[in-house]
XYZ file of C-alpha atoms in Angstrom:
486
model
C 3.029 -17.144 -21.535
C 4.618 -14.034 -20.826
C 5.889 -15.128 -17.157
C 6.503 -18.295 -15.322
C 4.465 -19.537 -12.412
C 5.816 -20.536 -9.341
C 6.027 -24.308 -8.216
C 3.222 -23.435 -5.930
C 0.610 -21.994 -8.372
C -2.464 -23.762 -9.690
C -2.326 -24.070 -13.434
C -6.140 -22.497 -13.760
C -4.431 -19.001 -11.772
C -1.514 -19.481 -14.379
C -3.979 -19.465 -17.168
C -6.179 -16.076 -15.485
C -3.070 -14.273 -14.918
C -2.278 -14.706 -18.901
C -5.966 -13.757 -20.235
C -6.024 -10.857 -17.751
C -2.672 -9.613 -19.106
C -3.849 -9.756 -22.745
C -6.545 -7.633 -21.623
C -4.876 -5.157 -20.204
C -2.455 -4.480 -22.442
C -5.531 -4.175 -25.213
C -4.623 -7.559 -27.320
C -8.123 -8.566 -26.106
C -10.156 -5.649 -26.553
C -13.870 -4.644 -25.105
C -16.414 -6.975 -26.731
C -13.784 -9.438 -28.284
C -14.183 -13.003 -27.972
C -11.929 -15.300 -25.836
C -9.998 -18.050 -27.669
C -12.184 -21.399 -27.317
C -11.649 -23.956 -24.153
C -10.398 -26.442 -27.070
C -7.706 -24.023 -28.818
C -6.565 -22.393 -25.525
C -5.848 -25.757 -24.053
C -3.996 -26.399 -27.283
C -2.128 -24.174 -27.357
C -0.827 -23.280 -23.626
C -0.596 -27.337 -22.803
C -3.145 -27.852 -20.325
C -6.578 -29.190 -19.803
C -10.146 -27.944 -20.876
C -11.511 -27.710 -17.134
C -8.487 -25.684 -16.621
C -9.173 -22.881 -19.341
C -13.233 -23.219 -18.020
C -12.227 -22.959 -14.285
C -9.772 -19.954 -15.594
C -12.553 -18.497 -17.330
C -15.231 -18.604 -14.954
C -12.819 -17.224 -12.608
C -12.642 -13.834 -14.800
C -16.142 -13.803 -15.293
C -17.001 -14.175 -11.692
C -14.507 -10.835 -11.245
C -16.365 -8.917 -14.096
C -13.812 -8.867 -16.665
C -15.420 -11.149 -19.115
C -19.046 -12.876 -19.421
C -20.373 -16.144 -20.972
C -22.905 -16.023 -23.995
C -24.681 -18.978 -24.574
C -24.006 -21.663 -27.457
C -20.815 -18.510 -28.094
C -18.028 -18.786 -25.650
C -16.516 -16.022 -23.269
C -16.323 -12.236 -24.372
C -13.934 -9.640 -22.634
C -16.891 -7.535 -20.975
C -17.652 -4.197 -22.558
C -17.620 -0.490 -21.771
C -13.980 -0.855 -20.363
C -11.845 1.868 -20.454
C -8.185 2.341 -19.596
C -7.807 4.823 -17.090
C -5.434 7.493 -17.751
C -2.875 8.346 -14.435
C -4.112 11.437 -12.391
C -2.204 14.513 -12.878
C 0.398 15.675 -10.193
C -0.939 18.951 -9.676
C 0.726 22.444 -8.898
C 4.199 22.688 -6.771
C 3.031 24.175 -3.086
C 4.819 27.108 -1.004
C 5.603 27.391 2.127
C 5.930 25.780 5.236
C 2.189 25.142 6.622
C 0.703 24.258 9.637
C -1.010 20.586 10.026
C -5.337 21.231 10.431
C -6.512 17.623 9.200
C -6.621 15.632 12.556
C -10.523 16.089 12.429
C -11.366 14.293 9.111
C -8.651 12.140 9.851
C -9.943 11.042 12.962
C -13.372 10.370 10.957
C -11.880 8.553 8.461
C -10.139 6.371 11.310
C -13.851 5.473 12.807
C -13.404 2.976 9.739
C -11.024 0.689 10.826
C -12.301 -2.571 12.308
C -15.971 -1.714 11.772
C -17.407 -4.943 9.750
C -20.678 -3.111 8.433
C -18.792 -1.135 5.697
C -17.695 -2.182 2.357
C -13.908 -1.946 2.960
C -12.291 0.439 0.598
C -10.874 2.859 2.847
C -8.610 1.581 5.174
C -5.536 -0.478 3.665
C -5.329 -3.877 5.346
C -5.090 -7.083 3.898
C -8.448 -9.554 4.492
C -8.229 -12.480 6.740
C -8.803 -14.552 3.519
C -5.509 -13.465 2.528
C -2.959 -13.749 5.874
C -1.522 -16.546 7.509
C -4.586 -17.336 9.773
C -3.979 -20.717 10.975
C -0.329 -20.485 10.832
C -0.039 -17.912 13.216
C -2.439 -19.234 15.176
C -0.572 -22.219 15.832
C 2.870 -20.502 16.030
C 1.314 -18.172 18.807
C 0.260 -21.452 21.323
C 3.176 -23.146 20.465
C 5.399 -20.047 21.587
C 3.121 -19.930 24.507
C 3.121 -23.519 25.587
C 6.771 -24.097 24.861
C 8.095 -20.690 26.606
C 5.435 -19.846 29.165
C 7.540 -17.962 31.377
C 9.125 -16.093 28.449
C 5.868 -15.139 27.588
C 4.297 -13.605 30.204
C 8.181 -11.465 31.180
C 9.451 -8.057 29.779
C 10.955 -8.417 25.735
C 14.517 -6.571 25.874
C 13.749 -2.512 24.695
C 15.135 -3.473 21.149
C 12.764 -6.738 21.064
C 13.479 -9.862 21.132
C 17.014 -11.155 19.763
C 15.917 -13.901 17.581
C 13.263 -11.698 15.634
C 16.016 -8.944 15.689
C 17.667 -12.250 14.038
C 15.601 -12.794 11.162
C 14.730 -8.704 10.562
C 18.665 -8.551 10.130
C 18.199 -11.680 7.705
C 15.457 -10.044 5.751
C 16.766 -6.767 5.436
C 20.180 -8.374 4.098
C 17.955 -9.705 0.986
C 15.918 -6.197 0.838
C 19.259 -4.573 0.536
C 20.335 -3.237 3.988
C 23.278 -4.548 5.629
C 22.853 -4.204 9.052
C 22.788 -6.444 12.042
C 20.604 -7.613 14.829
C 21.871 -4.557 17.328
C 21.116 -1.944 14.965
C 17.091 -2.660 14.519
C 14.366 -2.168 17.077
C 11.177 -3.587 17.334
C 8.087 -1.456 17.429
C 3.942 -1.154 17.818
C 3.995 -0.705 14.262
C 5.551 1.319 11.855
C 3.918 4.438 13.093
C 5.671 4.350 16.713
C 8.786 3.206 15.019
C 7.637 7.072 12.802
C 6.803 8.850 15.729
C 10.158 7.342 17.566
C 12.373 8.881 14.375
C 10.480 12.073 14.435
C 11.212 12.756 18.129
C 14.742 12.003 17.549
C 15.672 14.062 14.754
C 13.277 16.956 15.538
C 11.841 19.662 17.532
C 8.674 21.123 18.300
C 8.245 24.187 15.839
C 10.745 22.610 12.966
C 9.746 22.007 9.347
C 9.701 18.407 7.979
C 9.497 17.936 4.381
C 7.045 15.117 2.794
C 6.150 14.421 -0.542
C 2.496 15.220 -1.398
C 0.341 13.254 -1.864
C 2.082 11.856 1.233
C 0.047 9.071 4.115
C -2.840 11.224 6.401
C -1.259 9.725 9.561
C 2.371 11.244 8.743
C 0.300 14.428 8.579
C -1.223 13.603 12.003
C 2.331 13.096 13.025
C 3.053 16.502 12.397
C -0.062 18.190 13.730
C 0.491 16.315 17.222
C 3.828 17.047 17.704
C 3.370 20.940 16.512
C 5.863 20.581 13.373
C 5.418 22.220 10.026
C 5.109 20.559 6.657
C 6.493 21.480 3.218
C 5.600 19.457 0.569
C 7.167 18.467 -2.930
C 4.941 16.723 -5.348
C 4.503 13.470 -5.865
C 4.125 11.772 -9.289
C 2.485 8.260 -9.635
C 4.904 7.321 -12.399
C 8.396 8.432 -10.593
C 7.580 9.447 -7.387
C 9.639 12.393 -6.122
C 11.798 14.265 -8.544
C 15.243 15.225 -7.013
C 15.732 18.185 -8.351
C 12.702 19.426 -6.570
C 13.763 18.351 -3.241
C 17.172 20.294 -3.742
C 14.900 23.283 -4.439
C 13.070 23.273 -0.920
C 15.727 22.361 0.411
C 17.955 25.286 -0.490
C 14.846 27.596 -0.126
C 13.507 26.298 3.385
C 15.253 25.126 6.361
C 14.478 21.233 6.938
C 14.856 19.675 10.096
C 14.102 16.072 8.492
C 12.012 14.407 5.840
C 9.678 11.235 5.860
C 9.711 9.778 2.374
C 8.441 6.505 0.763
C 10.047 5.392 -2.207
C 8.776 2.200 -2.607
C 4.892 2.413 -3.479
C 3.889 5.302 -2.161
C 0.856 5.911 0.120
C -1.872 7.362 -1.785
C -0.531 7.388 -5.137
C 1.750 4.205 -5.975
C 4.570 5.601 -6.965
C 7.891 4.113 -7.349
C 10.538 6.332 -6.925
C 13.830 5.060 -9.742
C 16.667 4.047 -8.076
C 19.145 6.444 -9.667
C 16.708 8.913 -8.159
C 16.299 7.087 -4.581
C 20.849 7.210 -4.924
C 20.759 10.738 -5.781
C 18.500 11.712 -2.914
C 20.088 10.109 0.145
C 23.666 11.289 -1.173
C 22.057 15.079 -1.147
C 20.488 15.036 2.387
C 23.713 13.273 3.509
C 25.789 16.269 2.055
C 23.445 18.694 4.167
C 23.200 16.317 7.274
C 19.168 16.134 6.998
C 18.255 13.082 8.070
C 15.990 11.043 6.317
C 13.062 8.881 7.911
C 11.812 6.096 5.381
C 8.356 4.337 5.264
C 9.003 0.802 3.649
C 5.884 -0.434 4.697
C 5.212 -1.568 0.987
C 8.711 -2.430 -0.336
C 7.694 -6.198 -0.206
C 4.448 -6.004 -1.585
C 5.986 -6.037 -5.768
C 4.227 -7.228 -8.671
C 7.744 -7.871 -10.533
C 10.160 -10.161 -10.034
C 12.386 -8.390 -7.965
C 12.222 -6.409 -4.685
C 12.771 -2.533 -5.411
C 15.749 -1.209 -2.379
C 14.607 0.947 -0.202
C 16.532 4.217 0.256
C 17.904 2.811 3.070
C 19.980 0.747 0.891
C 22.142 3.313 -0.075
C 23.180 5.141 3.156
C 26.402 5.200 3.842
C 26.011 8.041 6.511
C 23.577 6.303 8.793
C 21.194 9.353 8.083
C 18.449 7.325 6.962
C 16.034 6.149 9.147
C 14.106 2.580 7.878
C 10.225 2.253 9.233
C 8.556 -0.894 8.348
C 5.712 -3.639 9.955
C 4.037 -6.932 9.141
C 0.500 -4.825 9.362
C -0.006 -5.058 5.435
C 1.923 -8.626 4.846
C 1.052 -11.430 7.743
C -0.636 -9.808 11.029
C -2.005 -6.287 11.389
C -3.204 -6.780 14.864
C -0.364 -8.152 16.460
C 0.945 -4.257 15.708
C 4.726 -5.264 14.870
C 6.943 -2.982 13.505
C 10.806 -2.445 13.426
C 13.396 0.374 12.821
C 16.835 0.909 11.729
C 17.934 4.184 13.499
C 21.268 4.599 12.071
C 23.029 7.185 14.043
C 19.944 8.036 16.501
C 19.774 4.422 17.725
C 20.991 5.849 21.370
C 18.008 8.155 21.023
C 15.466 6.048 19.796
C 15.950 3.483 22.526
C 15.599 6.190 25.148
C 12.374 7.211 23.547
C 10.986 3.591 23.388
C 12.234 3.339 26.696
C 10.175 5.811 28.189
C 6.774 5.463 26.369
C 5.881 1.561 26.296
C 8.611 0.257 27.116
C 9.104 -3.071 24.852
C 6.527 -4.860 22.618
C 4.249 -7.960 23.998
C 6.790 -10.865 24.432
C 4.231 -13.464 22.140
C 3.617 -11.753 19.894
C 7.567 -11.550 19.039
C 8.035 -14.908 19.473
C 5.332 -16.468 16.759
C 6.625 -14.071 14.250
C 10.474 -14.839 14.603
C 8.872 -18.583 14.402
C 6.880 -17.488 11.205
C 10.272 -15.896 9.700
C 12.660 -18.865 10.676
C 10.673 -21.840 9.226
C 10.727 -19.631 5.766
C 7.008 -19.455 5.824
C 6.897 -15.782 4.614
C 8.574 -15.686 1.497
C 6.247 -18.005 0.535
C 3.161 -16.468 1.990
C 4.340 -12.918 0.100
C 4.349 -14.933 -3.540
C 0.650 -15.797 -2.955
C 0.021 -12.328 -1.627
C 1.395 -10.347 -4.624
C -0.530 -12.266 -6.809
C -3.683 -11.873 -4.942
C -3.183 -8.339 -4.570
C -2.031 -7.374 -8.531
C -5.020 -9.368 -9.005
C -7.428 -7.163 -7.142
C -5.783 -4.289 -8.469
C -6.493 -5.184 -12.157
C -9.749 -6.282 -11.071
C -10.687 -2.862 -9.168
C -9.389 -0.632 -12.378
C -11.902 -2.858 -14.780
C -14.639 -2.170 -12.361
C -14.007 1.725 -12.222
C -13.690 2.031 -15.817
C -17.056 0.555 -16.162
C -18.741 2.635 -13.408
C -17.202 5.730 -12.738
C -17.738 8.855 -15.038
C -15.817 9.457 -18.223
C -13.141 11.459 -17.130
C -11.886 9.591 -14.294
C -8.404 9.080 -13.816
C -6.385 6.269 -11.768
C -2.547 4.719 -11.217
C -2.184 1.821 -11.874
C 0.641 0.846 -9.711
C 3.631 -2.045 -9.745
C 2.890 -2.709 -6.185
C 1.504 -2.155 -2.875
C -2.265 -2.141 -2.121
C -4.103 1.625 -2.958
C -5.216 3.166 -6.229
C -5.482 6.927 -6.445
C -8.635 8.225 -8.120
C -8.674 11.616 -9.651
C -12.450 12.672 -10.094
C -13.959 15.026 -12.512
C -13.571 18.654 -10.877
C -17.105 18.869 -9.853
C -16.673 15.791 -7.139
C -15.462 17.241 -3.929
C -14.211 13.860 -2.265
C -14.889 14.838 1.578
C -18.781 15.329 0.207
C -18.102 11.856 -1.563
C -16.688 10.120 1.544
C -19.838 11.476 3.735
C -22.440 9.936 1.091
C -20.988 6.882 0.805
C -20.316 6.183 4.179
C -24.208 6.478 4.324
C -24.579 3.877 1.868
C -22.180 1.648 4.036
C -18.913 2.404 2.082
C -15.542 3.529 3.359
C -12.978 5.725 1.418
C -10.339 7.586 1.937
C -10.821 11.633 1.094
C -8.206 13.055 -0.914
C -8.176 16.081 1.352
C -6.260 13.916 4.273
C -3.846 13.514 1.930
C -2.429 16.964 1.893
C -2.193 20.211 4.079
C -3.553 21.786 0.963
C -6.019 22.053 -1.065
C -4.792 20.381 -3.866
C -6.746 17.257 -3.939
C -10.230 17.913 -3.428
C -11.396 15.212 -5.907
C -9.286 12.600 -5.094
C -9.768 9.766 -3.373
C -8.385 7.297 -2.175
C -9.464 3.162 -2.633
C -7.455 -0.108 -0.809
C -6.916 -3.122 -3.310
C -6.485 -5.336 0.091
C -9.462 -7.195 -0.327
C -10.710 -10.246 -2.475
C -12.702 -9.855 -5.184
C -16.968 -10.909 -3.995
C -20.165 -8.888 -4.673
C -19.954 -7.126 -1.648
C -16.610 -5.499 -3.259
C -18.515 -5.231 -6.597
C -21.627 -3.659 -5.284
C -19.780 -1.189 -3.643
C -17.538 -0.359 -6.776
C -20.796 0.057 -8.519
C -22.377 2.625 -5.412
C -19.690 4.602 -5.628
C -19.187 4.803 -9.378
C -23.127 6.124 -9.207
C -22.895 8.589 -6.776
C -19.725 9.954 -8.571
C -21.475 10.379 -11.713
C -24.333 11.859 -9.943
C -22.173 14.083 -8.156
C -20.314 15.159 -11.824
C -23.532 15.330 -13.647
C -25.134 18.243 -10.488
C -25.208 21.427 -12.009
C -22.692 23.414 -9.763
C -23.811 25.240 -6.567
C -25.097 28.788 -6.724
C -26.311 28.122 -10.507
C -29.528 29.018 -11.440
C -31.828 26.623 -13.139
């Protein structure tokens, strides 16, 4: 088998991960037949319910199907989906107008009746329910007074502790006084923005680049110049050093590490290259790292953080897409505007809830979360491979998606006649939610794009809704185009 599984895994998941592989990579094409219960058991040493319960596992997630008195067959009309293009290079510094269908795309979040494929956030099936649960009344019942008092500004010490702990492992050397606790990575974003900039100043992003960085922006009245965005590469450096010699940047928010729409994963020779330049020109740099631990390979890609040696760079990060979106905990690493950003946190909410604090520093110091990440990477590359097979069965011909090493989206390019707003509105009537490509830019360079979350667990809620959307794509190609006459 091409990779080892953990101490932890059940052998049938072992076996699924392997026959999933083979057909992704095309040694088990479309229509081929699976290698019998008997001569897989053979050969990969294990026992014939284990290959069934493996293959009835991939059947119940589409990729393969059961003919009678035959076997298993790898399902047919798949497709691999080629990567969307990157697009043309904007101009300019431009004004922030999407707060609007942002804020429509935000109705989303938390509302049970839609099929969730818009808003990225793990499913309870696949967080530490219980475990938290029980960390949060033991915190409680052990430290009641603690609980119900003020945290310190920076958070508590012993999750500043165990943040100073993980980051050491991530890459970044830094101890418990340099990192800050947060609501989230987005104050611990809007915290760095206010530091480093001014109302009026240009900030540069990478495009497509997260709809609530764009928000960001709009609310705080600050331009935006954007440098594309590949989904195999990420930024290229030589294109930052181009805005940045033509415009003047106050800052830039980048994420390297699985980028929010697209996936992409910027090299680390690039990720060196970049830091060192904005360094040179005293830019600072605020990094979204929301994703960094959310890997499919076997190692943990640095975030840009990692090689500062300026303090410039400015780490954002939570536990919203790994253990516990609603407890909204996030951290920081200010660097040089530490001083700053604890004036700023000082004077909007003060200090995060006290509990909440405590159960996670609990939840980091008994090692639960390395553990807790291996099954969540695995669920997740899971879904991902899962989603793609589902889209290349229902979406029209000459759809395009990543297929990224990590994270939890998948960026759909659409055939030219699918405007994705028009998509979102239709299938929010059918009791779907997507993400528009249009949030994810201040121009008009993705209007069929969109944008799906891989958070979930494969049911046939997820697969019906695959299916909707794939139809009302394929309607929406197949429409002859507006104005024509008939």
């Amino acid at each position: 088998m091409p990779r080892q599984a953990g101490s932890d895994d059940f052998r049938y998941q072992t076996v699924e991960r392997h026959v999933r592989e083979l057909i992704e990579a095309g040694a088990l094409p479309p229509g081929s037949r699976l290698p019998s219960l008997r001569a897989l058991a053979a050969r990969v040493h294990a026992s014939v319910s284990t290959i069934n319960q493996a293959y009835l596992e991939l059947e119940a997630k589409g990729l393969v199907e059961s003919r009678p008195r035959s076997g298993f067959y790898v399902r047919p009309a798949r497709r691999r989906l080629r990567p969307p293009g990157a697009g043309p290079a904007p101009s300019g510094p431009r004004a922030v107008t999407r707060g609007g269908l942002i804020g429509t795309v935000l109705e989303a979040v938390g509302d049970p009746r839609l099929t969730p494929l818009g808003i990225i956030c793990p499913t309870s099936e696949l967080l530490p329910v219980r475990h938290m649960a029980r960390l949060m009344a033991e915190a409680v019942r052990q430290a009641p007074e603690a609980a119900l008092e003020y945290s310190p500004i920076p958070g508590l010490a012993d999750l500043r502790r165990q943040l100073a702990v993980r980051g050491l492992e991530a890459g970044v050397a830094c101890g418990p006084d340099e990192i800050m606790v947060t609501q989230g990575a987005m104050e611990a974003l809007y915290i760095a923005l206010r530091a480093v900039t001014r109302p009026g100043d240009t900030v540069l992003v990478q495009s497509p680049t997260y709809f609530c960085f764009l928000q960001l922006l709009e609310n705080m009245r600050l331009r935006a110049v954007e440098v594309p965005s590949r989904a195999e590469g990420g930024i290229d450096p030589a294109e930052i050093r181009a805005a940045l010699d033509r415009f003047e940047i106050a800052a830039c928010i980048l994420s390297a590490n699985f980028n929010n729409p697209d996936g992409a994963l910027m090299p680390e020779e690039a990720k060196a290259e970049v830091v060192d330049m904005l360094a040179r020109r005293a830019v600072p740099l605020i990094e979204d790292d929301v994703s960094g631990d959310l890997h499919f390979g076997p190692h943990r890609p640095a975030p840009l953080k990692h090689y500062d040696r300026a303090g410039g760079v400015i780490l954002c990060s939570s536990f919203s897409k790994t253990i516990c979106p609603g407890y909204r905990l996030g951290w920081m690493v200010p660097g040089r505007a530490l001083a700053k950003a604890l004036e700023i946190k000082a004077t909007t909410n003060v200090c995060n809830p006290a509990p909440t604090q405590m159960a996670v520093a609990a939840y980091l110091r008994r090692g639960l979360y390395d553990r807790h990440l291996r099954e969540l990477r695995k669920a997740m590359e899971t879904q991902r491979d899962t989603m793609l097979h589902h889209i290349g069965m229902h979406f029209p011909e000459q759809t395009r998606a990543t297929r990224p090493d990590g994270g939890a989206v998948l960026w759909l390019e659409l055939p030219r006649q699918v405007d994705g707003v028009e998509l979102f509105y239709r299938a929010r009537e059918d009791g779907i939610s997507i993400a528009p490509g249009s949030i994810f830019s201040t121009l008009d360079r993705f209007r069929n794009f969109i944008r799906l979350s891989t958070g979930g667990v494969w049911n046939q809620r997820l697969a019906r809704g695959v299916a909707a959307l794939g139809a009302l794509a394929a309607e929406m190609a197949a429409a002859p185009p507006r104005g024509s006459q008939g």
